[in-house]
Amino acid sequence: MPQKGEMHLLLKNSKDMHQFPILKSTKSQTLHRGILFISFLSIQLILFLYSRPIQLFKHSASPCDAGLIYVYNLPPAFNRDLIASCEKINPWPSRCPSLSSPAGLGLPVIDSDHNFTDLMPPNLLESWFSTDQFALELIFHHRMLNHQCRTLNPSKAAAFYIPFYVGLALEPHLWSPNSTSYDRDRDGLSLLQWLQIQSPYQKSHGWDHFITLGRITWDFRRSHQSDWGSSFLYMTEMGNITRLLIERDPWDEKDVAVPYPTGFHPRSLADVQEWQQFVLNRKRKTLFGYVGAPRSGFKNDFRGLLLNECVQAGSKCRSVDCNAGKCINSSAETMELFLDSEFCLQPRGDSFTRRSLFDCMVAGSVPVLFWKRSAYMQYKLYLPGYGDEPEWSVFIDRRDMRERNVSVRSVLEGIREDKIRELRERVVKLIPRLVYAAESLGEGMDDAFDIALKGVLRQFKDRRRRMKVAITK
């Protein structure tokens, strides 16, 4: 039997023997818990990175990454005074009501055309205006002044906007029988004289400058003294300046075509989405419609041919004759026709383009084109299939109608119903890109203004890159 001292030693050894495995187990558990904790953190990090890629991108990208924009503060004679003199712009009914809004949108249709109230959802009426088709200069100026990427410091700017209302300055002299070629050029010459002494222009000679022209390019390309329009685009100082217009010269890379203003100026993303659903699901009563007026003074007038074809089609076609002024600034009558027509006929206007194309598409009607220069060679930033015959429209060569007896009705009746639905869906999807919102829509949706501005900034950024490459060679 062990003695007292021996017993104490056995107990002590026994404790030591039990303590050893306990210590070993504790170290193992601690190590295991550490591994589990690190693994847990790693899994959480992986989940965070892969489950939220869009949010991470949005937070890391700045809306002004392409650069800031400086808006010149021009003498009022080049913009504000022209609005104040709106009664003198042309000899026809006053342009003042359509130019009265600071944003260039014109009068709300709920005040100017009560026939709109039965055409659309009541809550969208406040997004519709009687907008002048030549109001682009006012619309862009207003949006530029309120743009988040505007800077008041020209030394920080990557682009410079010239808010000259050159279209409004020219218009009184287009219709006056007493105006000379110098009268049509005078305001443009004065603007460029002012611009030449500005430091940003002197630094770049205008390659990072842009301007909006509210009329078609041909109104500013007078080659001879007795010709139509001004010679503004042929003036030396305009050589490097990018210009945004409703119709471009397809062979001039400085011309950028943007949509004609329509009457729809959505206040929010919700407005756009509701309108898209409305026009997509609307029941169309007529196969095709035509809004226009014949040009009796023109030999072989194609518009007259289309009006005649519409008459012959009977109930398959409706038309609005614009001779009586029914088509000015998106009247309720023209909008109703577009809303009720599967297709809308879009011949060339007085030039190759016409506002009616955009009124038609905003109404969810599929455009039928007869000249490729009416859209396919124009709106590169806005309409897919630039230069081709994309599947948001139908193309009928006008020569086939004249020479091969092809009829619009026979072509359109040959399109299957499911194909018509597909075409309309593509048109409706384009609507946000074709309209000028009252203000920025936000929430990732770009309107016609946003697309134009991003296109210009991208172009300038590319020019700077090419210039740097040229310098290093």
C-alpha positions as a Python dict, from the first residue, in 0.01 Angstrom:
ca = {
    (1, 'M'): (0, 0, 0),
    (2, 'P'): (149, 333, -94),
    (3, 'Q'): (269, 568, 174),
    (4, 'K'): (143, 922, 216),
    (5, 'G'): (429, 1073, 16),
    (6, 'E'): (396, 818, -256),
    (7, 'M'): (21, 881, -271),
    (8, 'H'): (81, 1252, -316),
    (9, 'L'): (323, 1182, -603),
    (10, 'L'): (74, 950, -775),
    (11, 'L'): (-200, 1210, -747),
    (12, 'K'): (30, 1478, -884),
    (13, 'N'): (139, 1256, -1176),
    (14, 'S'): (-219, 1167, -1235),
    (15, 'K'): (-313, 1536, -1258),
    (16, 'D'): (-23, 1598, -1493),
    (17, 'M'): (-130, 1310, -1712),
    (18, 'H'): (-485, 1443, -1730),
    (19, 'Q'): (-370, 1798, -1790),
    (20, 'F'): (-160, 1707, -2095),
    (21, 'P'): (-444, 1584, -2315),
    (22, 'I'): (-662, 1875, -2200),
    (23, 'L'): (-395, 2126, -2308),
    (24, 'K'): (-354, 1946, -2640),
    (25, 'S'): (-729, 1955, -2704),
    (26, 'T'): (-751, 2328, -2623),
    (27, 'K'): (-477, 2417, -2875),
    (28, 'S'): (-645, 2207, -3141),
    (29, 'Q'): (-983, 2370, -3081),
    (30, 'T'): (-832, 2718, -3090),
    (31, 'L'): (-661, 2644, -3420),
    (32, 'H'): (-979, 2492, -3561),
    (33, 'R'): (-1186, 2794, -3455),
    (34, 'G'): (-933, 3030, -3614),
    (35, 'I'): (-952, 2844, -3942),
    (36, 'L'): (-1332, 2852, -3929),
    (37, 'F'): (-1333, 3227, -3856),
    (38, 'I'): (-1095, 3305, -4146),
    (39, 'S'): (-1299, 3082, -4378),
    (40, 'F'): (-1617, 3259, -4272),
    (41, 'L'): (-1470, 3600, -4347),
    (42, 'S'): (-1342, 3479, -4685),
    (43, 'I'): (-1684, 3344, -4781),
    (44, 'Q'): (-1851, 3668, -4678),
    (45, 'L'): (-1604, 3869, -4887),
    (46, 'I'): (-1659, 3646, -5190),
    (47, 'L'): (-2036, 3673, -5152),
    (48, 'F'): (-2010, 4052, -5121),
    (49, 'L'): (-1796, 4085, -5431),
    (50, 'Y'): (-1996, 3853, -5655),
    (51, 'S'): (-2348, 3927, -5541),
    (52, 'R'): (-2321, 4307, -5588),
    (53, 'P'): (-2117, 4380, -5901),
    (54, 'I'): (-2357, 4645, -6032),
    (55, 'Q'): (-2359, 4841, -5708),
    (56, 'L'): (-1983, 4833, -5686),
    (57, 'F'): (-1952, 4960, -6043),
    (58, 'K'): (-2199, 5241, -5984),
    (59, 'H'): (-2018, 5362, -5675),
    (60, 'S'): (-1674, 5352, -5839),
    (61, 'A'): (-1775, 5534, -6161),
    (62, 'S'): (-1833, 5907, -6164),
    (63, 'P'): (-2101, 6050, -6395),
    (64, 'C'): (-1845, 6314, -6499),
    (65, 'D'): (-1560, 6076, -6580),
    (66, 'A'): (-1563, 6196, -6942),
    (67, 'G'): (-1496, 6552, -6824),
    (68, 'L'): (-1663, 6872, -6711),
    (69, 'I'): (-1843, 7117, -6939),
    (70, 'Y'): (-1814, 7493, -6942),
    (71, 'V'): (-2111, 7692, -7074),
    (72, 'Y'): (-2014, 8027, -7220),
    (73, 'N'): (-2200, 8325, -7077),
    (74, 'L'): (-2273, 8496, -7407),
    (75, 'P'): (-2391, 8856, -7446),
    (76, 'P'): (-2775, 8846, -7438),
    (77, 'A'): (-2795, 8955, -7802),
    (78, 'F'): (-2700, 8598, -7896),
    (79, 'N'): (-2979, 8422, -7702),
    (80, 'R'): (-3207, 8595, -7449),
    (81, 'D'): (-3272, 8903, -7663),
    (82, 'L'): (-3378, 8680, -7953),
    (83, 'I'): (-3651, 8528, -7736),
    (84, 'A'): (-3762, 8874, -7630),
    (85, 'S'): (-3803, 8961, -8000),
    (86, 'C'): (-4004, 8647, -8078),
    (87, 'E'): (-4280, 8845, -8253),
    (88, 'K'): (-4033, 8931, -8530),
    (89, 'I'): (-3907, 8579, -8596),
    (90, 'N'): (-4136, 8508, -8890),
    (91, 'P'): (-4434, 8664, -9070),
    (92, 'W'): (-4677, 8388, -8972),
    (93, 'P'): (-4859, 8335, -8640),
    (94, 'S'): (-4645, 8436, -8345),
    (95, 'R'): (-4374, 8197, -8226),
    (96, 'C'): (-4390, 8353, -7879),
    (97, 'P'): (-4624, 8093, -7720),
    (98, 'S'): (-4402, 7802, -7830),
    (99, 'L'): (-4087, 7981, -7706),
    (100, 'S'): (-4238, 8106, -7380),
    (101, 'S'): (-4107, 7827, -7158),
    (102, 'P'): (-3754, 7884, -7019),
    (103, 'A'): (-3687, 7517, -7092),
    (104, 'G'): (-3798, 7554, -7454),
    (105, 'L'): (-4083, 7304, -7420),
    (106, 'G'): (-4366, 7538, -7518),
    (107, 'L'): (-4715, 7548, -7369),
    (108, 'P'): (-4857, 7242, -7189),
    (109, 'V'): (-5119, 7070, -7407),
    (110, 'I'): (-5368, 7085, -7119),
    (111, 'D'): (-5363, 7463, -7172),
    (112, 'S'): (-5324, 7478, -7550),
    (113, 'D'): (-5505, 7173, -7697),
    (114, 'H'): (-5785, 7022, -7489),
    (115, 'N'): (-5838, 6744, -7744),
    (116, 'F'): (-5537, 6565, -7595),
    (117, 'T'): (-5731, 6478, -7279),
    (118, 'D'): (-5909, 6184, -7443),
    (119, 'L'): (-5597, 6041, -7607),
    (120, 'M'): (-5384, 5926, -7316),
    (121, 'P'): (-5374, 5841, -6945),
    (122, 'P'): (-5466, 6155, -6745),
    (123, 'N'): (-5154, 6149, -6528),
    (124, 'L'): (-4932, 6171, -6838),
    (125, 'L'): (-5094, 6485, -6976),
    (126, 'E'): (-4854, 6705, -6777),
    (127, 'S'): (-4564, 6553, -6972),
    (128, 'W'): (-4703, 6672, -7307),
    (129, 'F'): (-4635, 7015, -7457),
    (130, 'S'): (-4693, 7206, -7778),
    (131, 'T'): (-4322, 7205, -7863),
    (132, 'D'): (-4177, 7392, -8159),
    (133, 'Q'): (-3980, 7164, -8392),
    (134, 'F'): (-3701, 7427, -8406),
    (135, 'A'): (-3669, 7471, -8026),
    (136, 'L'): (-3355, 7257, -7990),
    (137, 'E'): (-3129, 7551, -7902),
    (138, 'L'): (-3345, 7647, -7602),
    (139, 'I'): (-3389, 7290, -7481),
    (140, 'F'): (-3015, 7218, -7484),
    (141, 'H'): (-2922, 7549, -7324),
    (142, 'H'): (-3161, 7489, -7033),
    (143, 'R'): (-3036, 7136, -6973),
    (144, 'M'): (-2672, 7241, -7001),
    (145, 'L'): (-2715, 7515, -6738),
    (146, 'N'): (-2854, 7258, -6494),
    (147, 'H'): (-2624, 6968, -6578),
    (148, 'Q'): (-2437, 6799, -6294),
    (149, 'C'): (-2112, 6806, -6493),
    (150, 'R'): (-2119, 7177, -6561),
    (151, 'T'): (-1825, 7376, -6425),
    (152, 'L'): (-1795, 7750, -6379),
    (153, 'N'): (-1417, 7725, -6411),
    (154, 'P'): (-1308, 7700, -6777),
    (155, 'S'): (-963, 7572, -6677),
    (156, 'K'): (-1127, 7253, -6546),
    (157, 'A'): (-1343, 7189, -6852),
    (158, 'A'): (-1300, 6916, -7112),
    (159, 'A'): (-1572, 7063, -7336),
    (160, 'F'): (-1714, 7407, -7407),
    (161, 'Y'): (-2076, 7474, -7501),
    (162, 'I'): (-2173, 7781, -7707),
    (163, 'P'): (-2539, 7871, -7632),
    (164, 'F'): (-2596, 8080, -7946),
    (165, 'Y'): (-2954, 8060, -8080),
    (166, 'V'): (-2829, 8077, -8436),
    (167, 'G'): (-3146, 7928, -8584),
    (168, 'L'): (-3365, 8194, -8422),
    (169, 'A'): (-3121, 8465, -8529),
    (170, 'L'): (-3135, 8350, -8890),
    (171, 'E'): (-3508, 8285, -8926),
    (172, 'P'): (-3634, 8646, -8967),
    (173, 'H'): (-3397, 8689, -9261),
    (174, 'L'): (-3506, 8368, -9433),
    (175, 'W'): (-3853, 8503, -9505),
    (176, 'S'): (-3789, 8875, -9546),
    (177, 'P'): (-3781, 8979, -9913),
    (178, 'N'): (-3548, 9266, -9823),
    (179, 'S'): (-3285, 9068, -9633),
    (180, 'T'): (-2941, 9043, -9790),
    (181, 'S'): (-2681, 8768, -9760),
    (182, 'Y'): (-2497, 8990, -9512),
    (183, 'D'): (-2814, 9016, -9299),
    (184, 'R'): (-2828, 8636, -9284),
    (185, 'D'): (-2460, 8617, -9186),
    (186, 'R'): (-2434, 8915, -8950),
    (187, 'D'): (-2521, 8746, -8618),
    (188, 'G'): (-2299, 8448, -8690),
    (189, 'L'): (-2005, 8672, -8776),
    (190, 'S'): (-2056, 8872, -8455),
    (191, 'L'): (-2066, 8557, -8244),
    (192, 'L'): (-1744, 8423, -8394),
    (193, 'Q'): (-1568, 8757, -8347),
    (194, 'W'): (-1660, 8739, -7979),
    (195, 'L'): (-1552, 8375, -7955),
    (196, 'Q'): (-1211, 8434, -8111),
    (197, 'I'): (-1094, 8642, -7817),
    (198, 'Q'): (-1195, 8383, -7555),
    (199, 'S'): (-900, 8196, -7404),
    (200, 'P'): (-1045, 7842, -7436),
    (201, 'Y'): (-1111, 7892, -7807),
    (202, 'Q'): (-768, 8043, -7864),
    (203, 'K'): (-611, 7743, -7692),
    (204, 'S'): (-785, 7471, -7895),
    (205, 'H'): (-913, 7658, -8204),
    (206, 'G'): (-1252, 7507, -8131),
    (207, 'W'): (-1187, 7133, -8145),
    (208, 'D'): (-1330, 7088, -7792),
    (209, 'H'): (-1625, 7326, -7853),
    (210, 'F'): (-1980, 7238, -7952),
    (211, 'I'): (-2298, 7421, -8042),
    (212, 'T'): (-2664, 7337, -8107),
    (213, 'L'): (-2826, 7452, -8430),
    (214, 'G'): (-3204, 7438, -8415),
    (215, 'R'): (-3254, 7402, -8790),
    (216, 'I'): (-3127, 7163, -9058),
    (217, 'T'): (-2764, 7185, -9164),
    (218, 'W'): (-2852, 7313, -9514),
    (219, 'D'): (-2991, 7637, -9368),
    (220, 'F'): (-2632, 7724, -9266),
    (221, 'R'): (-2447, 7616, -9581),
    (222, 'R'): (-2497, 7894, -9833),
    (223, 'S'): (-2235, 7862, -10106),
    (224, 'H'): (-2328, 8166, -10315),
    (225, 'Q'): (-2455, 8510, -10222),
    (226, 'S'): (-2796, 8459, -10382),
    (227, 'D'): (-2856, 8112, -10230),
    (228, 'W'): (-3079, 8018, -9938),
    (229, 'G'): (-2969, 8055, -9576),
    (230, 'S'): (-2648, 8170, -9412),
    (231, 'S'): (-2288, 8061, -9461),
    (232, 'F'): (-2232, 8007, -9087),
    (233, 'L'): (-2092, 7654, -9120),
    (234, 'Y'): (-1852, 7764, -9393),
    (235, 'M'): (-1699, 8040, -9178),
    (236, 'T'): (-1335, 7962, -9093),
    (237, 'E'): (-1381, 7977, -8714),
    (238, 'M'): (-1651, 7708, -8730),
    (239, 'G'): (-1415, 7459, -8895),
    (240, 'N'): (-1332, 7259, -8579),
    (241, 'I'): (-1653, 7311, -8380),
    (242, 'T'): (-1890, 7016, -8338),
    (243, 'R'): (-2254, 7099, -8407),
    (244, 'L'): (-2570, 6918, -8302),
    (245, 'L'): (-2852, 6950, -8556),
    (246, 'I'): (-3188, 6793, -8643),
    (247, 'E'): (-3048, 6702, -8987),
    (248, 'R'): (-2682, 6656, -9067),
    (249, 'D'): (-2469, 6654, -9377),
    (250, 'P'): (-2382, 6281, -9400),
    (251, 'W'): (-2039, 6370, -9539),
    (252, 'D'): (-1938, 6613, -9263),
    (253, 'E'): (-1807, 6443, -8949),
    (254, 'K'): (-1851, 6760, -8742),
    (255, 'D'): (-2230, 6739, -8792),
    (256, 'V'): (-2406, 6521, -8532),
    (257, 'A'): (-2775, 6452, -8597),
    (258, 'V'): (-3007, 6451, -8295),
    (259, 'P'): (-3386, 6388, -8284),
    (260, 'Y'): (-3635, 6661, -8364),
    (261, 'P'): (-3810, 6773, -8044),
    (262, 'T'): (-4150, 6607, -8002),
    (263, 'G'): (-4428, 6704, -7761),
    (264, 'F'): (-4345, 6433, -7505),
    (265, 'H'): (-4115, 6555, -7226),
    (266, 'P'): (-4134, 6297, -6946),
    (267, 'R'): (-4083, 6411, -6590),
    (268, 'S'): (-3953, 6078, -6461),
    (269, 'L'): (-3857, 5722, -6545),
    (270, 'A'): (-4208, 5619, -6437),
    (271, 'D'): (-4359, 5851, -6701),
    (272, 'V'): (-4151, 5685, -6972),
    (273, 'Q'): (-4239, 5332, -6863),
    (274, 'E'): (-4610, 5405, -6837),
    (275, 'W'): (-4613, 5565, -7181),
    (276, 'Q'): (-4426, 5268, -7330),
    (277, 'Q'): (-4683, 5026, -7191),
    (278, 'F'): (-4966, 5247, -7314),
    (279, 'V'): (-4850, 5264, -7676),
    (280, 'L'): (-4731, 4903, -7687),
    (281, 'N'): (-5068, 4759, -7581),
    (282, 'R'): (-5294, 5007, -7759),
    (283, 'K'): (-5531, 4851, -8012),
    (284, 'R'): (-5458, 4996, -8357),
    (285, 'K'): (-5759, 5055, -8582),
    (286, 'T'): (-5578, 5131, -8909),
    (287, 'L'): (-5308, 4949, -9105),
    (288, 'F'): (-5124, 5268, -9203),
    (289, 'G'): (-5155, 5644, -9173),
    (290, 'Y'): (-5006, 5950, -9335),
    (291, 'V'): (-4961, 6303, -9202),
    (292, 'G'): (-4852, 6558, -9460),
    (293, 'A'): (-4944, 6795, -9737),
    (294, 'P'): (-4891, 6764, -10112),
    (295, 'R'): (-4638, 6992, -10281),
    (296, 'S'): (-4828, 7093, -10590),
    (297, 'G'): (-4541, 7310, -10710),
    (298, 'F'): (-4304, 7012, -10718),
    (299, 'K'): (-4278, 6798, -11029),
    (300, 'N'): (-4377, 6433, -10963),
    (301, 'D'): (-4463, 6520, -10603),
    (302, 'F'): (-4416, 6201, -10399),
    (303, 'R'): (-4630, 6325, -10109),
    (304, 'G'): (-4922, 6362, -10346),
    (305, 'L'): (-4864, 6006, -10464),
    (306, 'L'): (-4883, 5879, -10104),
    (307, 'L'): (-5200, 6075, -10031),
    (308, 'N'): (-5357, 5920, -10340),
    (309, 'E'): (-5248, 5574, -10230),
    (310, 'C'): (-5405, 5635, -9889),
    (311, 'V'): (-5736, 5730, -10051),
    (312, 'Q'): (-5729, 5416, -10265),
    (313, 'A'): (-5665, 5198, -9958),
    (314, 'G'): (-6001, 5298, -9809),
    (315, 'S'): (-6044, 5196, -9444),
    (316, 'K'): (-5691, 5056, -9436),
    (317, 'C'): (-5544, 5409, -9430),
    (318, 'R'): (-5612, 5743, -9261),
    (319, 'S'): (-5452, 6076, -9342),
    (320, 'V'): (-5428, 6428, -9203),
    (321, 'D'): (-5379, 6701, -9461),
    (322, 'C'): (-5140, 6956, -9313),
    (323, 'N'): (-5228, 7236, -9553),
    (324, 'A'): (-5465, 7394, -9301),
    (325, 'G'): (-5200, 7408, -9026),
    (326, 'K'): (-5336, 7099, -8849),
    (327, 'C'): (-4991, 6949, -8800),
    (328, 'I'): (-4815, 7234, -8621),
    (329, 'N'): (-4633, 7129, -8303),
    (330, 'S'): (-4791, 6782, -8264),
    (331, 'S'): (-5162, 6852, -8275),
    (332, 'A'): (-5407, 6612, -8111),
    (333, 'E'): (-5535, 6511, -8456),
    (334, 'T'): (-5194, 6397, -8578),
    (335, 'M'): (-5114, 6222, -8250),
    (336, 'E'): (-5445, 6033, -8262),
    (337, 'L'): (-5368, 5912, -8614),
    (338, 'F'): (-5025, 5781, -8509),
    (339, 'L'): (-5167, 5613, -8199),
    (340, 'D'): (-5429, 5434, -8411),
    (341, 'S'): (-5199, 5326, -8698),
    (342, 'E'): (-4985, 5011, -8715),
    (343, 'F'): (-4754, 5189, -8961),
    (344, 'C'): (-4693, 5555, -9049),
    (345, 'L'): (-4568, 5671, -9389),
    (346, 'Q'): (-4257, 5891, -9369),
    (347, 'P'): (-4148, 6039, -9702),
    (348, 'R'): (-3883, 6309, -9702),
    (349, 'G'): (-3995, 6653, -9588),
    (350, 'D'): (-3880, 6983, -9737),
    (351, 'S'): (-3538, 6829, -9674),
    (352, 'F'): (-3454, 6460, -9626),
    (353, 'T'): (-3578, 6447, -9265),
    (354, 'R'): (-3900, 6549, -9091),
    (355, 'R'): (-4022, 6578, -8735),
    (356, 'S'): (-4314, 6348, -8816),
    (357, 'L'): (-4078, 6048, -8801),
    (358, 'F'): (-4022, 6105, -8429),
    (359, 'D'): (-4386, 6189, -8353),
    (360, 'C'): (-4477, 5861, -8520),
    (361, 'M'): (-4224, 5650, -8328),
    (362, 'V'): (-4305, 5810, -7992),
    (363, 'A'): (-4666, 5702, -8057),
    (364, 'G'): (-4548, 5344, -8105),
    (365, 'S'): (-4624, 5335, -8478),
    (366, 'V'): (-4374, 5164, -8710),
    (367, 'P'): (-4228, 5410, -8966),
    (368, 'V'): (-4228, 5330, -9337),
    (369, 'L'): (-3938, 5507, -9508),
    (370, 'F'): (-3876, 5577, -9877),
    (371, 'W'): (-3534, 5752, -9866),
    (372, 'K'): (-3240, 5605, -9674),
    (373, 'R'): (-3115, 5955, -9597),
    (374, 'S'): (-3435, 6025, -9401),
    (375, 'A'): (-3305, 5824, -9102),
    (376, 'Y'): (-3061, 5544, -9180),
    (377, 'M'): (-2780, 5786, -9272),
    (378, 'Q'): (-2868, 6042, -9007),
    (379, 'Y'): (-2917, 5941, -8645),
    (380, 'K'): (-2613, 5726, -8575),
    (381, 'L'): (-2619, 5779, -8197),
    (382, 'Y'): (-2989, 5698, -8165),
    (383, 'L'): (-3118, 5441, -8412),
    (384, 'P'): (-2961, 5093, -8443),
    (385, 'G'): (-2848, 4965, -8780),
    (386, 'Y'): (-2686, 5289, -8896),
    (387, 'G'): (-2653, 5280, -9274),
    (388, 'D'): (-2865, 4963, -9311),
    (389, 'E'): (-3236, 4887, -9305),
    (390, 'P'): (-3281, 4798, -8937),
    (391, 'E'): (-3577, 4610, -8798),
    (392, 'W'): (-3753, 4902, -8634),
    (393, 'S'): (-3888, 5024, -8969),
    (394, 'V'): (-4004, 4918, -9315),
    (395, 'F'): (-3822, 5048, -9624),
    (396, 'I'): (-3996, 5079, -9962),
    (397, 'D'): (-3783, 5225, -10237),
    (398, 'R'): (-3975, 5517, -10387),
    (399, 'R'): (-3851, 5417, -10733),
    (400, 'D'): (-4026, 5081, -10702),
    (401, 'M'): (-4353, 5264, -10641),
    (402, 'R'): (-4307, 5485, -10946),
    (403, 'E'): (-4149, 5238, -11186),
    (404, 'R'): (-4267, 4892, -11074),
    (405, 'N'): (-4616, 4972, -10952),
    (406, 'V'): (-4537, 4855, -10597),
    (407, 'S'): (-4805, 4969, -10351),
    (408, 'V'): (-4765, 5051, -9983),
    (409, 'R'): (-5077, 4855, -9895),
    (410, 'S'): (-4956, 4533, -10063),
    (411, 'V'): (-4619, 4551, -9887),
    (412, 'L'): (-4767, 4614, -9542),
    (413, 'E'): (-5044, 4355, -9577),
    (414, 'G'): (-4771, 4100, -9650),
    (415, 'I'): (-4617, 4142, -9303),
    (416, 'R'): (-4730, 3883, -9046),
    (417, 'E'): (-4901, 3996, -8726),
    (418, 'D'): (-4627, 3854, -8505),
    (419, 'K'): (-4368, 4043, -8712),
    (420, 'I'): (-4567, 4367, -8673),
    (421, 'R'): (-4570, 4314, -8296),
    (422, 'E'): (-4194, 4255, -8299),
    (423, 'L'): (-4135, 4575, -8498),
    (424, 'R'): (-4353, 4776, -8259),
    (425, 'E'): (-4172, 4638, -7955),
    (426, 'R'): (-3842, 4756, -8103),
    (427, 'V'): (-3983, 5101, -8175),
    (428, 'V'): (-4126, 5132, -7823),
    (429, 'K'): (-3795, 5026, -7671),
    (430, 'L'): (-3628, 5319, -7851),
    (431, 'I'): (-3866, 5584, -7715),
    (432, 'P'): (-3648, 5702, -7420),
    (433, 'R'): (-3364, 5775, -7664),
    (434, 'L'): (-3586, 5985, -7891),
    (435, 'V'): (-3739, 6229, -7642),
    (436, 'Y'): (-3607, 6525, -7444),
    (437, 'A'): (-3703, 6492, -7079),
    (438, 'A'): (-3812, 6799, -6886),
    (439, 'E'): (-3509, 6734, -6663),
    (440, 'S'): (-3267, 6445, -6627),
    (441, 'L'): (-3457, 6115, -6590),
    (442, 'G'): (-3186, 5961, -6371),
    (443, 'E'): (-3199, 5597, -6257),
    (444, 'G'): (-2971, 5492, -6542),
    (445, 'M'): (-3204, 5599, -6824),
    (446, 'D'): (-3061, 5833, -7090),
    (447, 'D'): (-3281, 6058, -7300),
    (448, 'A'): (-3191, 6224, -7633),
    (449, 'F'): (-3000, 6504, -7458),
    (450, 'D'): (-2791, 6264, -7246),
    (451, 'I'): (-2700, 6054, -7549),
    (452, 'A'): (-2593, 6359, -7750),
    (453, 'L'): (-2379, 6496, -7467),
    (454, 'K'): (-2211, 6162, -7398),
    (455, 'G'): (-2144, 6123, -7770),
    (456, 'V'): (-1977, 6465, -7788),
    (457, 'L'): (-1763, 6405, -7478),
    (458, 'R'): (-1660, 6063, -7607),
    (459, 'Q'): (-1560, 6222, -7938),
    (460, 'F'): (-1352, 6489, -7764),
    (461, 'K'): (-1184, 6229, -7541),
    (462, 'D'): (-1091, 6027, -7849),
    (463, 'R'): (-949, 6338, -8017),
    (464, 'R'): (-730, 6411, -7714),
    (465, 'R'): (-604, 6054, -7718),
    (466, 'R'): (-517, 6072, -8089),
    (467, 'M'): (-342, 6405, -8038),
    (468, 'K'): (-128, 6259, -7757),
    (469, 'V'): (-33, 5963, -7975),
    (470, 'A'): (64, 6197, -8258),
    (471, 'I'): (281, 6407, -8027),
    (472, 'T'): (471, 6104, -7890),
    (473, 'K'): (555, 5973, -8238),
}
